[in-house]
Tab-separated table of C-alpha atoms in Angstrom:
chain	number	residue	atom	x	y	z
A	1	MET	CA	-0.246	8.718	-33.353
A	2	GLU	CA	0.040	4.995	-34.109
A	3	LEU	CA	1.525	4.026	-37.459
A	4	GLN	CA	-1.727	2.397	-38.571
A	5	GLU	CA	-3.622	5.620	-37.846
A	6	LYS	CA	-1.076	7.623	-39.827
A	7	LEU	CA	-1.476	5.225	-42.713
A	8	ARG	CA	-5.258	5.604	-42.607
A	9	VAL	CA	-5.074	9.417	-42.635
A	10	LEU	CA	-2.313	9.812	-45.211
A	11	SER	CA	-3.519	7.187	-47.677
A	12	ASP	CA	-6.983	8.772	-47.596
A	13	ALA	CA	-5.461	12.230	-48.164
A	14	ALA	CA	-3.623	10.958	-51.264
A	15	LYS	CA	-6.795	9.938	-53.118
A	16	TYR	CA	-7.096	13.341	-54.826
A	17	ASP	CA	-3.871	12.835	-56.760
A	18	VAL	CA	-4.453	11.015	-60.069
A	19	SER	CA	-1.036	11.311	-61.674
A	20	CYS	CA	-0.146	7.846	-60.556
A	21	SER	CA	0.978	5.359	-63.156
A	22	SER	CA	4.098	3.401	-63.822
A	23	SER	CA	4.476	3.158	-67.562
A	24	GLY	CA	7.935	3.183	-69.029
A	25	SER	CA	9.965	1.747	-66.180
A	26	ASN	CA	12.138	-1.328	-66.591
A	27	ARG	CA	14.280	-1.229	-63.451
A	28	LYS	CA	15.340	-4.841	-62.943
A	29	ASN	CA	16.182	-6.742	-59.804
A	30	THR	CA	19.818	-7.027	-58.781
A	31	PRO	CA	21.541	-9.870	-56.954
A	32	GLY	CA	20.510	-9.695	-53.311
A	33	GLY	CA	17.999	-6.904	-54.078
A	34	LEU	CA	14.316	-6.706	-53.315
A	35	GLY	CA	11.586	-6.251	-55.923
A	36	SER	CA	11.653	-5.389	-59.579
A	37	ALA	CA	10.000	-2.857	-61.869
A	38	SER	CA	10.921	-4.785	-64.998
A	39	GLU	CA	8.148	-5.725	-67.368
A	40	ALA	CA	7.720	-9.125	-65.819
A	41	GLY	CA	8.152	-8.135	-62.211
A	42	ILE	CA	5.813	-5.246	-61.461
A	43	CYS	CA	2.175	-5.632	-62.035
A	44	HIS	CA	-0.846	-3.497	-60.801
A	45	SER	CA	-1.772	0.609	-61.487
A	46	TRP	CA	-2.165	1.252	-65.181
A	47	THR	CA	0.857	1.012	-67.381
A	48	GLU	CA	1.348	2.182	-70.938
A	49	ASP	CA	0.835	-1.308	-72.310
A	50	GLY	CA	-2.349	-1.945	-70.319
A	51	ARG	CA	-0.884	-3.839	-67.373
A	52	CYS	CA	-2.061	-3.059	-63.872
A	53	VAL	CA	0.440	-2.502	-61.036
A	54	SER	CA	-0.378	-1.849	-57.406
A	55	LEU	CA	1.416	1.031	-55.711
A	56	LEU	CA	1.390	2.111	-52.085
A	57	LYS	CA	-0.092	5.580	-52.632
A	58	ILE	CA	0.366	7.862	-49.657
A	59	LEU	CA	1.230	11.377	-48.588
A	60	PHE	CA	4.324	11.866	-46.481
A	61	SER	CA	2.368	14.534	-44.640
A	62	ASN	CA	-1.003	16.211	-45.072
A	63	GLU	CA	0.144	19.271	-43.157
A	64	CYS	CA	0.636	22.193	-45.513
A	65	VAL	CA	1.763	25.760	-45.122
A	66	TYR	CA	-0.203	26.694	-48.243
A	67	ASP	CA	-3.873	27.551	-48.241
A	68	CYS	CA	-4.970	26.707	-51.797
A	69	ILE	CA	-8.688	27.310	-51.966
A	70	TYR	CA	-9.534	24.104	-53.863
A	71	CYS	CA	-7.428	21.724	-51.754
A	72	MET	CA	-8.831	19.441	-49.066
A	73	ASN	CA	-5.501	19.580	-47.205
A	74	LYS	CA	-5.211	23.358	-47.218
A	75	ASN	CA	-3.796	24.926	-44.097
A	76	SER	CA	-7.085	26.373	-42.831
A	77	ASN	CA	-9.154	23.183	-43.232
A	78	PRO	CA	-9.930	21.458	-39.925
A	79	VAL	CA	-8.957	17.967	-41.122
A	80	GLU	CA	-7.116	15.324	-39.159
A	81	ARG	CA	-3.345	15.794	-39.698
A	82	ALA	CA	-0.522	13.294	-39.652
A	83	ASN	CA	3.164	13.017	-40.593
A	84	PHE	CA	5.323	10.042	-41.396
A	85	THR	CA	9.026	9.904	-40.726
A	86	PRO	CA	11.279	8.767	-43.603
A	87	ARG	CA	12.075	5.566	-41.706
A	88	GLU	CA	8.359	4.757	-41.302
A	89	VAL	CA	7.682	5.115	-45.034
A	90	ILE	CA	10.709	2.986	-45.895
A	91	GLU	CA	9.677	0.195	-43.536
A	92	LEU	CA	6.058	0.308	-44.647
A	93	THR	CA	7.036	0.038	-48.302
A	94	LEU	CA	9.491	-2.788	-47.735
A	95	ASN	CA	7.098	-4.720	-45.512
A	96	PHE	CA	4.163	-4.311	-47.918
A	97	TYR	CA	6.361	-5.373	-50.778
A	98	LYS	CA	7.591	-8.458	-48.973
A	99	ARG	CA	3.975	-9.437	-48.347
A	100	ASN	CA	3.189	-8.980	-52.041
A	101	TYR	CA	0.609	-6.233	-51.298
A	102	ILE	CA	2.302	-3.717	-53.624
A	103	GLU	CA	4.727	-3.487	-56.500
A	104	GLY	CA	5.872	0.057	-55.902
A	105	LEU	CA	5.387	3.395	-54.135
A	106	PHE	CA	3.641	6.618	-55.095
A	107	LEU	CA	4.722	9.320	-52.657
A	108	SER	CA	3.484	12.879	-52.446
A	109	SER	CA	3.242	15.404	-49.628
A	110	GLY	CA	1.832	18.652	-48.398
A	111	VAL	CA	4.416	21.374	-47.896
A	112	VAL	CA	5.694	21.023	-44.330
A	113	ARG	CA	7.560	24.075	-43.003
A	114	ASN	CA	8.883	24.994	-46.463
A	115	PRO	CA	9.504	23.357	-49.875
A	116	ASP	CA	13.192	22.590	-49.148
A	117	TYR	CA	12.471	20.820	-45.863
A	118	THR	CA	9.700	18.745	-47.452
A	119	MET	CA	11.855	17.770	-50.416
A	120	GLU	CA	14.684	16.772	-48.060
A	121	GLN	CA	12.297	14.386	-46.270
A	122	LEU	CA	11.080	12.872	-49.543
A	123	LEU	CA	14.673	12.511	-50.736
A	124	ALA	CA	15.553	10.695	-47.504
A	125	VAL	CA	12.736	8.208	-48.197
A	126	VAL	CA	13.648	7.360	-51.786
A	127	LYS	CA	17.371	7.272	-51.051
A	128	GLY	CA	16.742	5.017	-48.064
A	129	LEU	CA	14.644	2.642	-50.156
A	130	ARG	CA	17.310	2.260	-52.809
A	131	GLU	CA	20.012	1.814	-50.173
A	132	ALA	CA	17.845	-1.010	-48.801
A	133	LYS	CA	18.121	-2.516	-52.316
A	134	PHE	CA	14.482	-1.890	-53.147
A	135	ASN	CA	14.160	-2.237	-56.916
A	136	GLY	CA	10.410	-1.690	-57.146
A	137	TYR	CA	8.799	1.230	-58.932
A	138	ILE	CA	8.853	4.681	-57.274
A	139	HIS	CA	6.816	7.657	-58.451
A	140	LEU	CA	7.653	10.797	-56.472
A	141	LYS	CA	5.889	14.118	-56.448
A	142	GLY	CA	8.433	16.920	-56.729
A	143	ILE	CA	7.792	19.956	-54.541
A	144	PRO	CA	7.591	23.232	-56.520
A	145	GLY	CA	9.857	25.869	-55.028
A	146	ALA	CA	12.344	23.375	-53.588
A	147	ASP	CA	16.041	23.724	-54.345
A	148	GLU	CA	16.842	22.246	-57.748
A	149	ALA	CA	19.748	20.261	-56.293
A	150	LEU	CA	17.287	18.375	-54.066
A	151	ILE	CA	14.918	17.664	-56.956
A	152	HIS	CA	17.782	16.441	-59.135
A	153	ALA	CA	19.141	14.270	-56.347
A	154	ALA	CA	15.720	12.621	-55.955
A	155	GLY	CA	15.640	12.002	-59.714
A	156	ASN	CA	18.584	9.652	-59.304
A	157	TYR	CA	16.525	7.299	-57.116
A	158	VAL	CA	12.993	7.347	-58.556
A	159	ASP	CA	11.489	6.043	-61.779
A	160	ARG	CA	9.161	8.953	-62.423
A	161	MET	CA	8.648	12.410	-60.965
A	162	SER	CA	5.673	14.708	-61.379
A	163	ILE	CA	5.544	18.393	-60.639
A	164	ASN	CA	1.889	19.331	-60.729
A	165	ILE	CA	0.837	22.413	-62.609
A	166	GLU	CA	-2.557	22.149	-60.825
A	167	LEU	CA	-4.426	24.967	-62.587
A	168	PRO	CA	-4.564	25.681	-66.344
A	169	SER	CA	-3.662	29.379	-66.216
A	170	GLU	CA	-1.590	31.834	-64.229
A	171	LYS	CA	-4.727	33.863	-63.561
A	172	SER	CA	-6.428	30.878	-61.902
A	173	LEU	CA	-3.260	30.091	-59.983
A	174	LEU	CA	-3.242	33.622	-58.595
A	175	SER	CA	-6.929	33.398	-57.736
A	176	LEU	CA	-7.088	29.925	-56.161
A	177	ALA	CA	-3.511	29.242	-55.045
A	178	PRO	CA	-1.865	32.644	-54.578
A	179	GLN	CA	1.070	31.260	-52.578
A	180	LYS	CA	2.209	29.168	-55.562
A	181	LYS	CA	4.103	30.771	-58.402
A	182	LYS	CA	4.081	29.736	-62.031
A	183	GLU	CA	7.877	30.027	-62.206
A	184	SER	CA	8.376	27.664	-59.264
A	185	ILE	CA	6.450	24.982	-61.205
A	186	LEU	CA	7.881	25.484	-64.691
A	187	LYS	CA	11.506	26.008	-63.670
A	188	PRO	CA	12.048	22.504	-62.211
A	189	MET	CA	10.185	21.016	-65.209
A	190	ALA	CA	12.694	22.681	-67.547
A	191	SER	CA	15.575	21.620	-65.374
A	192	LEU	CA	14.413	17.976	-65.318
A	193	LYS	CA	14.004	18.045	-69.084
A	194	GLU	CA	17.642	19.123	-69.525
A	195	GLU	CA	18.874	16.487	-67.102
A	196	LEU	CA	16.798	13.822	-68.872
A	197	ALA	CA	18.314	14.829	-72.217
A	198	VAL	CA	21.817	14.436	-70.769
A	199	TYR	CA	20.873	11.021	-69.354
A	200	GLN	CA	19.439	9.848	-72.690
A	201	SER	CA	22.543	11.054	-74.508
A	202	GLU	CA	25.003	9.400	-72.119
A	203	LYS	CA	22.987	6.202	-72.099
A	204	LYS	CA	23.652	5.810	-75.814
A	205	ILE	CA	27.377	5.880	-75.098
A	206	SER	CA	27.402	3.640	-72.033
A	207	LYS	CA	24.711	1.240	-70.801
A	208	HIS	CA	26.163	1.645	-67.290
A	209	THR	CA	25.056	5.289	-67.085
A	210	PRO	CA	23.289	5.798	-63.727
A	211	ALA	CA	19.524	6.000	-64.250
A	212	PHE	CA	17.760	9.344	-64.025
A	213	LEU	CA	13.941	9.290	-64.119
A	214	PRO	CA	13.805	6.350	-66.543
A	215	ALA	CA	9.999	6.695	-66.766
A	216	GLY	CA	10.176	10.462	-67.384
A	217	GLN	CA	8.267	13.337	-65.831
A	218	THR	CA	4.516	13.976	-65.706
A	219	THR	CA	2.149	16.618	-64.413
A	220	GLN	CA	-1.474	16.955	-63.361
A	221	MET	CA	-4.137	19.557	-64.057
A	222	ILE	CA	-7.415	20.065	-62.231
A	223	VAL	CA	-10.396	20.359	-64.573
A	224	GLY	CA	-13.493	22.272	-63.580
A	225	ALA	CA	-12.266	24.254	-60.557
A	226	SER	CA	-11.499	27.280	-62.750
A	227	PRO	CA	-13.205	28.661	-65.874
A	228	GLU	CA	-10.673	27.682	-68.578
A	229	SER	CA	-12.078	26.029	-71.698
A	230	ASP	CA	-10.979	22.712	-73.169
A	231	LEU	CA	-9.097	24.710	-75.802
A	232	ASN	CA	-7.095	26.521	-73.091
A	233	ILE	CA	-6.313	23.232	-71.388
A	234	LEU	CA	-5.261	21.389	-74.548
A	235	ARG	CA	-3.086	24.291	-75.674
A	236	LEU	CA	-1.312	24.193	-72.341
A	237	SER	CA	-0.859	20.417	-72.576
A	238	GLU	CA	0.493	20.743	-76.091
A	239	GLY	CA	3.030	23.297	-74.886
A	240	LEU	CA	4.054	21.074	-71.970
A	241	TYR	CA	4.645	18.099	-74.277
A	242	HIS	CA	6.734	20.172	-76.662
A	243	ARG	CA	8.676	22.352	-74.254
A	244	TYR	CA	9.260	19.977	-71.347
A	245	SER	CA	9.195	16.525	-72.981
A	246	MET	CA	6.370	15.561	-70.673
A	247	LYS	CA	5.594	11.851	-70.609
A	248	ARG	CA	1.967	12.390	-69.638
A	249	VAL	CA	-0.379	15.172	-68.634
A	250	TYR	CA	-3.068	13.904	-66.277
A	251	TYR	CA	-6.468	15.541	-65.998
A	252	SER	CA	-8.311	15.401	-62.704
A	253	ALA	CA	-12.009	16.266	-62.532
A	254	TYR	CA	-12.443	18.716	-59.679
A	255	ILE	CA	-14.209	17.201	-56.684
A	256	PRO	CA	-15.872	20.001	-54.711
A	257	ALA	CA	-14.436	19.785	-51.215
A	258	ASN	CA	-14.439	23.380	-49.974
A	259	GLU	CA	-17.051	26.100	-50.008
A	260	ASN	CA	-15.875	29.322	-51.607
A	261	ARG	CA	-17.440	31.812	-53.968
A	262	ARG	CA	-14.550	31.339	-56.405
A	263	LEU	CA	-15.218	27.598	-56.675
A	264	PRO	CA	-18.120	25.550	-58.084
A	265	ALA	CA	-20.861	24.846	-55.529
A	266	LEU	CA	-20.414	21.842	-53.241
A	267	GLN	CA	-23.360	20.104	-54.933
A	268	THR	CA	-21.638	20.242	-58.337
A	269	LYS	CA	-20.864	16.806	-59.704
A	270	PRO	CA	-17.234	16.201	-60.764
A	271	PRO	CA	-16.963	16.723	-64.574
A	272	LEU	CA	-15.913	13.142	-65.244
A	273	LEU	CA	-17.159	13.013	-68.851
A	274	ARG	CA	-15.300	16.233	-69.646
A	275	GLU	CA	-12.181	14.721	-68.081
A	276	HIS	CA	-12.651	11.678	-70.328
A	277	ARG	CA	-13.019	13.830	-73.462
A	278	LEU	CA	-9.831	15.694	-72.563
A	279	TYR	CA	-7.940	12.417	-72.257
A	280	GLN	CA	-9.259	11.454	-75.700
A	281	GLY	CA	-8.202	14.847	-77.110
A	282	ASP	CA	-4.802	14.466	-75.450
A	283	TRP	CA	-4.452	11.064	-77.135
A	284	LEU	CA	-5.116	12.688	-80.515
A	285	LEU	CA	-2.381	15.253	-79.816
A	286	ARG	CA	0.184	12.651	-78.898
A	287	PHE	CA	-0.477	9.840	-81.353
A	288	TYR	CA	-2.678	11.049	-84.233
A	289	GLY	CA	-0.863	14.202	-85.332
A	290	PHE	CA	-3.616	16.649	-84.368
A	291	THR	CA	-2.898	20.061	-82.891
A	292	ALA	CA	-4.985	21.803	-80.256
A	293	LYS	CA	-6.071	24.543	-82.661
A	294	GLU	CA	-7.308	21.905	-85.135
A	295	LEU	CA	-9.448	20.156	-82.543
A	296	LEU	CA	-10.917	23.292	-81.007
A	297	ASN	CA	-11.124	26.972	-81.820
A	298	PRO	CA	-12.449	30.152	-80.216
A	299	GLY	CA	-15.835	29.527	-81.856
A	300	ASN	CA	-15.981	25.988	-80.394
A	301	PRO	CA	-13.726	26.103	-77.326
A	302	ASN	CA	-15.162	22.981	-75.666
A	303	PHE	CA	-15.684	19.399	-76.828
A	304	ASP	CA	-19.189	18.121	-77.473
A	305	LEU	CA	-19.707	15.759	-74.551
A	306	ASP	CA	-21.914	13.498	-76.674
A	307	LEU	CA	-19.212	12.853	-79.265
A	308	ASP	CA	-15.644	11.696	-79.036
A	309	PRO	CA	-13.168	14.449	-80.102
A	310	LYS	CA	-12.322	12.860	-83.455
A	311	CYS	CA	-15.995	12.672	-84.487
A	312	PHE	CA	-16.420	16.222	-83.225
A	313	TRP	CA	-13.497	17.390	-85.373
A	314	ALA	CA	-14.739	15.449	-88.432
A	315	LEU	CA	-18.183	17.065	-88.252
A	316	GLU	CA	-16.557	20.493	-87.973
A	317	ASN	CA	-14.475	19.704	-91.072
A	318	LEU	CA	-16.977	17.727	-93.114
A	319	GLY	CA	-15.665	19.297	-96.308
A	320	LEU	CA	-12.635	16.977	-96.062
A	321	PHE	CA	-14.882	13.902	-96.264
A	322	PRO	CA	-15.701	11.340	-97.543
A	323	ILE	CA	-12.206	9.924	-97.918
A	324	GLU	CA	-11.590	7.069	-100.371
A	325	ILE	CA	-10.169	4.301	-98.249
A	326	ASN	CA	-8.100	2.846	-101.110
A	327	LYS	CA	-6.308	6.118	-101.902
A	328	ALA	CA	-5.928	7.920	-98.589
A	329	THR	CA	-2.502	8.476	-97.080
A	330	TYR	CA	-1.678	7.070	-93.660
A	331	GLU	CA	-2.105	10.542	-92.138
A	332	GLU	CA	-5.534	10.929	-93.769
A	333	LEU	CA	-6.646	7.496	-92.556
A	334	LEU	CA	-5.784	8.449	-88.984
A	335	ARG	CA	-8.246	11.324	-89.196
A	336	ILE	CA	-11.229	9.121	-90.030
A	337	PRO	CA	-13.442	8.414	-86.988
A	338	GLY	CA	-13.395	4.705	-86.234
A	339	VAL	CA	-9.918	4.160	-87.716
A	340	GLY	CA	-7.108	3.726	-85.208
A	341	ILE	CA	-3.351	3.504	-85.611
A	342	ARG	CA	-3.313	-0.265	-85.887
A	343	SER	CA	-6.181	-0.461	-88.377
A	344	ALA	CA	-4.683	2.353	-90.515
A	345	ARG	CA	-1.472	0.325	-90.799
A	346	LYS	CA	-3.475	-2.775	-91.710
A	347	ILE	CA	-5.273	-0.864	-94.478
A	348	ILE	CA	-1.987	0.383	-95.948
A	349	LYS	CA	-0.541	-3.132	-95.877
A	350	ALA	CA	-3.632	-4.938	-97.200
A	351	ARG	CA	-4.321	-2.673	-100.161
A	352	ARG	CA	-0.839	-3.321	-101.574
A	353	VAL	CA	-2.279	-6.676	-102.646
A	354	ALA	CA	-5.720	-5.573	-103.862
A	355	ALA	CA	-8.194	-2.740	-103.463
A	356	LEU	CA	-10.258	-3.192	-100.317
A	357	ASN	CA	-14.026	-3.584	-100.282
A	358	TYR	CA	-16.454	-2.796	-97.478
A	359	GLN	CA	-16.407	-6.360	-96.120
A	360	ASP	CA	-12.612	-6.231	-95.914
A	361	LEU	CA	-12.851	-3.213	-93.617
A	362	LYS	CA	-14.972	-5.207	-91.165
A	363	LYS	CA	-12.335	-7.944	-91.071
A	364	ILE	CA	-9.566	-5.400	-90.463
A	365	GLY	CA	-11.404	-4.123	-87.409
A	366	ILE	CA	-12.570	-0.664	-88.523
A	367	VAL	CA	-15.384	0.670	-86.325
A	368	LEU	CA	-17.787	1.010	-89.237
A	369	LYS	CA	-20.697	2.360	-87.205
A	370	ARG	CA	-18.641	5.585	-87.038
A	371	ALA	CA	-16.368	5.330	-90.074
A	372	LYS	CA	-19.096	4.624	-92.678
A	373	TYR	CA	-20.261	8.273	-92.638
A	374	PHE	CA	-16.784	9.544	-93.539
A	375	ILE	CA	-15.451	7.137	-96.163
A	376	THR	CA	-16.009	5.721	-99.597
A	377	CYS	CA	-14.828	2.278	-100.541
A	378	ARG	CA	-14.127	1.617	-104.233
A	379	GLY	CA	-15.939	4.878	-104.873
A	380	LYS	CA	-19.156	3.875	-103.057
A	381	TYR	CA	-20.547	5.685	-100.001
A	382	TYR	CA	-22.071	3.396	-97.355
A	383	GLY	CA	-23.334	6.011	-94.882
A	384	GLY	CA	-26.890	5.840	-96.181
A	385	ILE	CA	-27.662	9.472	-95.315
A	386	ALA	CA	-26.882	12.851	-96.802
A	387	LEU	CA	-23.554	14.381	-95.754
A	388	TYR	CA	-24.845	17.046	-93.388
A	389	PRO	CA	-23.364	17.489	-89.920
A	390	GLU	CA	-26.694	17.323	-88.095
A	391	ASN	CA	-27.736	14.130	-89.916
A	392	ILE	CA	-24.496	12.379	-89.026
A	393	ARG	CA	-24.406	13.698	-85.470
A	394	ARG	CA	-27.935	12.370	-84.889
A	395	GLN	CA	-26.868	8.929	-86.079
A	396	LEU	CA	-23.653	8.932	-84.055
A	397	ILE	CA	-25.274	9.769	-80.736
A	398	GLN	CA	-28.252	7.481	-81.270
A	399	LYS	CA	-28.351	4.781	-78.598
A	400	PRO	CA	-28.721	1.181	-79.768
A	401	LYS	CA	-32.034	-0.538	-78.982
A	402	ASN	CA	-30.524	-2.757	-76.314
A	403	HIS	CA	-28.382	-0.004	-74.814
A	404	HIS	CA	-27.398	-0.733	-71.233
A	405	GLN	CA	-26.082	1.845	-68.830
A	406	GLN	CA	-23.980	1.223	-65.768
A	407	LEU	CA	-25.831	2.205	-62.619
A	408	SER	CA	-24.274	4.874	-60.469
A	409	ILE	CA	-24.238	4.114	-56.792
A	410	PHE	CA	-24.905	7.796	-56.135
A	411	ASP	CA	-27.982	7.888	-58.380
A	412	LEU	CA	-29.248	4.612	-56.988
A	413	TYR	CA	-29.204	5.680	-53.360
A	414	GLU	CA	-29.361	9.437	-53.621
A	415	LYS	CA	-33.007	9.748	-52.582
A	416	SER	CA	-33.106	6.939	-50.078
A	417	ILE	CA	-30.307	5.921	-47.791
A	418	LEU	CA	-27.450	8.212	-48.877
A	419	LYS	CA	-27.887	10.554	-45.972
A	420	THR	CA	-24.936	11.457	-43.764
A	421	GLU	CA	-23.929	8.310	-41.863
A	422	ALA	CA	-25.787	5.988	-44.218
A	423	LYS	CA	-23.717	7.341	-47.108
A	424	SER	CA	-20.535	6.350	-45.320
A	425	LYS	CA	-21.843	2.812	-44.873
A	426	VAL	CA	-22.532	2.404	-48.581
A	427	LEU	CA	-19.104	3.759	-49.520
A	428	GLY	CA	-17.342	1.523	-47.022
A	429	GLU	CA	-15.865	4.396	-45.064
A	430	LEU	CA	-16.767	3.060	-41.629
C-alpha cells in the first residue's frame, strides 16, 4: 500500500480517540534541533491555557487482535486495514513539521500481534523522533498489557501518555471488551504515577534531570455505550485523579458504529450534551472543591441536561442559599452559580475596601442572570421570585427572546440529500 493510502486509512481510524491535547508541555528547542513544544513554539490542538496546537493524529496500525464490541477497528470488522513502519511515521512527522503543517504528534495503535510487540513499535517511533532531534510535542497512547519496562522507556521520550480505561466499570469491560482486563489498565497507570513522582522529586534537586512525561498522564472513557450513570462515571474520575495523579480524564460520547444487542441502536445520536455536562462536572471536581457525591447521589444519578452541574447542585441544595456576597468565604463564593474562580477572587479583594453593591457585581463580571437567584447583596435579594426550585429552574432554562441556535448539518439535510452517497458529499468524505 502506498504511504499516502496508509495515511488516509490510519488518520481516519484515529478520529475516535479524543484524548488528544498538549497542555502542560514546555519542551524547548535545542541547538541544531527541530521544533519546539515550549509555550511560544507549539501552537494548534487545545492546551490548558486556551491555545490551539495542531498534531499529526494517526494510528500506527488499525489491525487489532482484540474484538471489542464497540470499536470500529475490532478484529471482526471488515474495514480497510493498514500498518505503518516506525521509519514511515518518523519521516512523516518530520516532513510535516518542516512544512509547518503540524506542531506535534498524537500516536495510538490497535494491538498488532500482542501488546508487547505493539509497544515496541511505538517505542521505536518516539525514540527515533527524539534521536532525530525532534523537539515537538508527542502524545503517545500506552498499550495496556504491555511490559512495564517498554511503557517506562517510552515515557522518557514523550510529553504525555494516556492509557485508556475505555469503559466506566469492570462489568461493562467484561461485557463489551472481554479480552481486556481491568488490572492491565490500572497497573501501568499506578506505575507511571510512581515514576512521575520520582521525576518530580529529582527535578527539584537538579534541573538537568531527564524528562519523564512532563505533561503527565491522561485517560479516556466512552460515555453512552454502557449503562453507567453520571454518578458512576464521576466517582471513577474522582478516584483516578486521586489515586493516579491523572492530568485529565477525557469523556467521549459513544458514536454507534457496530450493531450488537449489547450496544445502543445504530440510529442513536451520540450523547454530546451529556458529554459536555460531564466535562463541566469534572471541572467542578478539579477546580471548585466539589466531590462526586455532592454533585450527584443515588436519587439523582444523572445531571439535568437543561442545567449546568453547578446550577443543578444549587437547586438540589437550595437550603444553603441565598448567600450574602459581602460575608461569604471564598469556598462559599465558588459554589454560587455564575461565580467563577477569577470573579470569586475579585470579590474577596474588592470588599476589603468597601461592601459591594449589586452594580459592583456586574463590573466584576459575575453572571448575574444565574447568580441573582442565589445571593443577597447588602442584605437585599435581587432574584425577583420566591426561592422555590421549580421557580428558579424555569427562569434558568428560559430562552431569551432573540435566542439563536446553531444549525446542525445533520438536521438540515436529514430528510433531503443525506442519503448514502449524498451524505458523503456533504461531509467531504469523497
